[in-house]
Short mmCIF file of C-alpha atoms in Angstrom, two decimals:
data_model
loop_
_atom_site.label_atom_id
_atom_site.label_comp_id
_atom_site.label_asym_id
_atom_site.label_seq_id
_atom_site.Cartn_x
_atom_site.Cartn_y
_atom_site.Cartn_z
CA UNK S 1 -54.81 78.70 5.89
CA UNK S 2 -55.77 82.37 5.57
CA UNK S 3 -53.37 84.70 8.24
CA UNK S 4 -56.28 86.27 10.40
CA UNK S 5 -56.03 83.10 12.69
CA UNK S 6 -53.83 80.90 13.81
CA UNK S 7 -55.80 77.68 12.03
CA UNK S 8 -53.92 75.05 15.54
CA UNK S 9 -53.39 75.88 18.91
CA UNK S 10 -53.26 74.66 21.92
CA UNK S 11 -56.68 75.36 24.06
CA UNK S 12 -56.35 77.13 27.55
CA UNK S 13 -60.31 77.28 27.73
CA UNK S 14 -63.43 77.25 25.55
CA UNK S 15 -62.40 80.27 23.11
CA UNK S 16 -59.77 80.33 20.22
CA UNK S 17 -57.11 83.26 20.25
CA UNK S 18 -57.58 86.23 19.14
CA UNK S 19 -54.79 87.52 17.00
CA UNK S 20 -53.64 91.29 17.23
CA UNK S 21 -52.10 93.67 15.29
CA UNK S 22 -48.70 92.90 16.83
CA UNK S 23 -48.77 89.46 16.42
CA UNK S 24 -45.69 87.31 15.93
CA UNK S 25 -44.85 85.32 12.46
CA UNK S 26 -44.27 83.14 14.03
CA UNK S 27 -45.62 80.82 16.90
CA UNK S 28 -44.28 77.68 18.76
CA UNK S 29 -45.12 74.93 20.91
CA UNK S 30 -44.03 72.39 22.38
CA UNK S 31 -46.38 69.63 22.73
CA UNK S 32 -44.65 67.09 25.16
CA UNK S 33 -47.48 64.86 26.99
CA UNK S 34 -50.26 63.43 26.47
CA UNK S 35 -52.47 65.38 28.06
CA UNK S 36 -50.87 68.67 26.17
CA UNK S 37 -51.95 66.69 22.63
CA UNK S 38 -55.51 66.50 23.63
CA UNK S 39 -55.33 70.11 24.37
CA UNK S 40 -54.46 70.78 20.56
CA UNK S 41 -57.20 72.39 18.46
CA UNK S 42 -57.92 73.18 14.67
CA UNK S 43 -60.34 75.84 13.35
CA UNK S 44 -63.40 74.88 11.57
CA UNK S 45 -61.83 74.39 7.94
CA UNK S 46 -58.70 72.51 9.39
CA UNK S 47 -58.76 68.70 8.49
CA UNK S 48 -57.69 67.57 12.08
CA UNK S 49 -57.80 63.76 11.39
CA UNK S 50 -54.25 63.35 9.91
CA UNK S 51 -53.32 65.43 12.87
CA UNK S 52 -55.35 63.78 15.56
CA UNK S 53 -53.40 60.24 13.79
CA UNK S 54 -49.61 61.97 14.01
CA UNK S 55 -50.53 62.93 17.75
CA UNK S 56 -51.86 59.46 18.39
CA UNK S 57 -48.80 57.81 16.61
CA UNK S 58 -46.25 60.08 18.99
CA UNK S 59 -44.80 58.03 21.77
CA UNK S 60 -44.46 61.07 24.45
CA UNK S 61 -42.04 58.85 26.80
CA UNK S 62 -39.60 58.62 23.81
CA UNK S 63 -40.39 61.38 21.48
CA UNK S 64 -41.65 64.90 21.64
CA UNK S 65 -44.00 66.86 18.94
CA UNK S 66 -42.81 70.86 18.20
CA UNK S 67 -46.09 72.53 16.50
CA UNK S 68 -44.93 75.66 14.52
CA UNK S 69 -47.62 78.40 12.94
CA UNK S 70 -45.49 80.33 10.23
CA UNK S 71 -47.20 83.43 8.68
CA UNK S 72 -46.02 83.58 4.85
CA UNK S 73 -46.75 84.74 1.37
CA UNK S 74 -49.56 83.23 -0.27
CA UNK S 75 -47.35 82.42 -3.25
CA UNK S 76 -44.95 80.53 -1.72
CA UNK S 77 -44.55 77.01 0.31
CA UNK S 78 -42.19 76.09 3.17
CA UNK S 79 -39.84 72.77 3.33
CA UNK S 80 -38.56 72.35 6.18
CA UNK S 81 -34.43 71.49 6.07
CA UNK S 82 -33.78 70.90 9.35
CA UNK S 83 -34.37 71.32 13.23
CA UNK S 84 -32.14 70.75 15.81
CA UNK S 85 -32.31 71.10 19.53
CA UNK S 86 -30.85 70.73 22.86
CA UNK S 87 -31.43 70.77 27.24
CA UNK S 88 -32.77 74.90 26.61
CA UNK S 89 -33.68 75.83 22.55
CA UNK S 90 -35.48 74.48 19.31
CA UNK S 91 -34.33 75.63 16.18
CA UNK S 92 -35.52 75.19 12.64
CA UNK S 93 -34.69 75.97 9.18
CA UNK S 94 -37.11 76.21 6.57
CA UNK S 95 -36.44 76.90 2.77
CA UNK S 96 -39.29 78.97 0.72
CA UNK S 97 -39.88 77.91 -2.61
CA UNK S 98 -42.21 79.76 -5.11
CA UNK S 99 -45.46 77.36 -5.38
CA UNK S 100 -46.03 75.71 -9.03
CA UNK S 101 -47.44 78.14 -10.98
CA UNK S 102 -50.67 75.86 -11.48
CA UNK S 103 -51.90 76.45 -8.01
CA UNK S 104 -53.24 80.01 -7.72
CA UNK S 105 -52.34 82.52 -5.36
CA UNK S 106 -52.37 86.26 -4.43
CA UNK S 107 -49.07 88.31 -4.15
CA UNK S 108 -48.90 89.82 -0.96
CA UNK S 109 -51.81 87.39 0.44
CA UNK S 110 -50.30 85.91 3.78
CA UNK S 111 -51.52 82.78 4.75
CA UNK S 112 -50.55 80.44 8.04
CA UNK S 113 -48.30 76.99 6.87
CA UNK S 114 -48.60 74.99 10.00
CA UNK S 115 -46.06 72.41 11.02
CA UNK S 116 -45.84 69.44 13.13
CA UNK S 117 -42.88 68.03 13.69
CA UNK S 118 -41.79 64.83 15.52
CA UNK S 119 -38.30 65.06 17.59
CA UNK S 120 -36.82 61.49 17.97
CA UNK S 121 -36.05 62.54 21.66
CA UNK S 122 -38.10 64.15 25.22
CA UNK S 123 -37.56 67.23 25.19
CA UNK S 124 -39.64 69.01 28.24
CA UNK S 125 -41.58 72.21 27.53
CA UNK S 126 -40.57 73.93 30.58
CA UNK S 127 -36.53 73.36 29.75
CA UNK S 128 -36.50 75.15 26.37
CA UNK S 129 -35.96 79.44 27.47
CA UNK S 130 -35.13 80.15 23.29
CA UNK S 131 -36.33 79.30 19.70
CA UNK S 132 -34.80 80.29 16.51
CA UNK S 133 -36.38 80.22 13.30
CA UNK S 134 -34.78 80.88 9.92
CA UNK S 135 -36.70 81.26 6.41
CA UNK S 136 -34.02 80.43 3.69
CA UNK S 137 -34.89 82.15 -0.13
CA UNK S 138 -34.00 78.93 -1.94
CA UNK S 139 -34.55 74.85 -1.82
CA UNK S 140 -33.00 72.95 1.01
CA UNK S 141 -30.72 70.99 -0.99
CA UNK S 142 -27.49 73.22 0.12
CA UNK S 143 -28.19 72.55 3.55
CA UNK S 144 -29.54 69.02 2.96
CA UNK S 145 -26.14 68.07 2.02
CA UNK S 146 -24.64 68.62 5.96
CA UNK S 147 -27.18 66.39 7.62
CA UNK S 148 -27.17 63.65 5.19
CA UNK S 149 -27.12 60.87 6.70
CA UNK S 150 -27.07 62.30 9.86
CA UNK S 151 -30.82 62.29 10.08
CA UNK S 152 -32.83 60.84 12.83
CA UNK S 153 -31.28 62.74 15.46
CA UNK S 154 -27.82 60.23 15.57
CA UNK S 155 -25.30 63.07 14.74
CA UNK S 156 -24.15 64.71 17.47
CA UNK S 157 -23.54 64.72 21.24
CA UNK S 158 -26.46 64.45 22.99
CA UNK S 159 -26.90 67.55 24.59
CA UNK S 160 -27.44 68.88 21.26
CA UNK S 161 -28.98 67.44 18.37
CA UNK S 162 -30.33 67.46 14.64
CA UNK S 163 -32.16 65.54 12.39
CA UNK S 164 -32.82 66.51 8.53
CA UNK S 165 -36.16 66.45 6.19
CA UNK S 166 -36.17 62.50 7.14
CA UNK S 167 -37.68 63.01 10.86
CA UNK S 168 -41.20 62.60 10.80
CA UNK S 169 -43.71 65.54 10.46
CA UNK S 170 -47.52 66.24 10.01
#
């Protein structure tokens, strides 16, 4: 999605935002009701069925959905490695991998790679005070190797948790 936009957010009335010159890289949300999902919109060139479906599929009493909007390079492509979270913060690591050199691209083009991600637990909007974000320069695979088989959000205490590339997202 081209970076003048935000191509999903979540509607407060009848307009889309408008993005500044001081906007963030990066955006969150935390999309933890029903009623919050239906509040989700997608620009005009946004497919929004497989997203309307993921929403759908989310079962809010159990789960929780975090929607990130990361601004990055044209030429590259995010996989995201891991999130974790607890009571207060949502954190996610992403690797950034050059795109295959098939697919063309602009250097120094930024473009929006939106995310939706599917916690395995509630986690309440108005609890979380922090987020954390990191973009790594290489593959997952070194940090793939600490949550193996960790993944689903079964490897640690409950008050804070992780789950690798194996939790669901959109």
């Amino acid at each position: 999605m081209e970076a003048d936009r935000q191509p999903v957010w979540l509607a407060d009335g009848d307009s889309r935002p408008t993005e500044s010159t001081h906007s963030r890289r990066l955006e969150s949300d935390i999309i933890d009701t029903a009623a919050k999902a239906d509040r989700v919109t997608v620009a005009e060139d946004v497919d929004w069925s497989p997203i309307r479906t993921f929403l759908d599929e989310t079962d809010f009493d159990t789960e929780t959905v975090y929607l990130q909007n990361v601004m990055i390079e044209e030429c590259f492509r995010l996989t995201l490695c891991q999130i974790s979270w607890t009571t207060d913060n949502i954190s996610t690591d992403y690797g950034r991998v050059s795109r295959p050199y098939d697919e063309p691209c602009a250097a120094g083009n930024k473009v929006y790679a939106v995310w939706f991600i599917r916690i395995p637990d509630t986690v309440k909007a108005d609890d979380i005070s922090s987020y954390s974000s990191s973009i790594g320069g290489n593959s997952c695979e070194r940090q793939r190797v600490g949550v193996e088989g960790g993944s689903g959000g079964d490897s640690a205490p409950s008050t804070d948790r992780h789950t690798g590339t194996s939790g669901e997202q959109a």
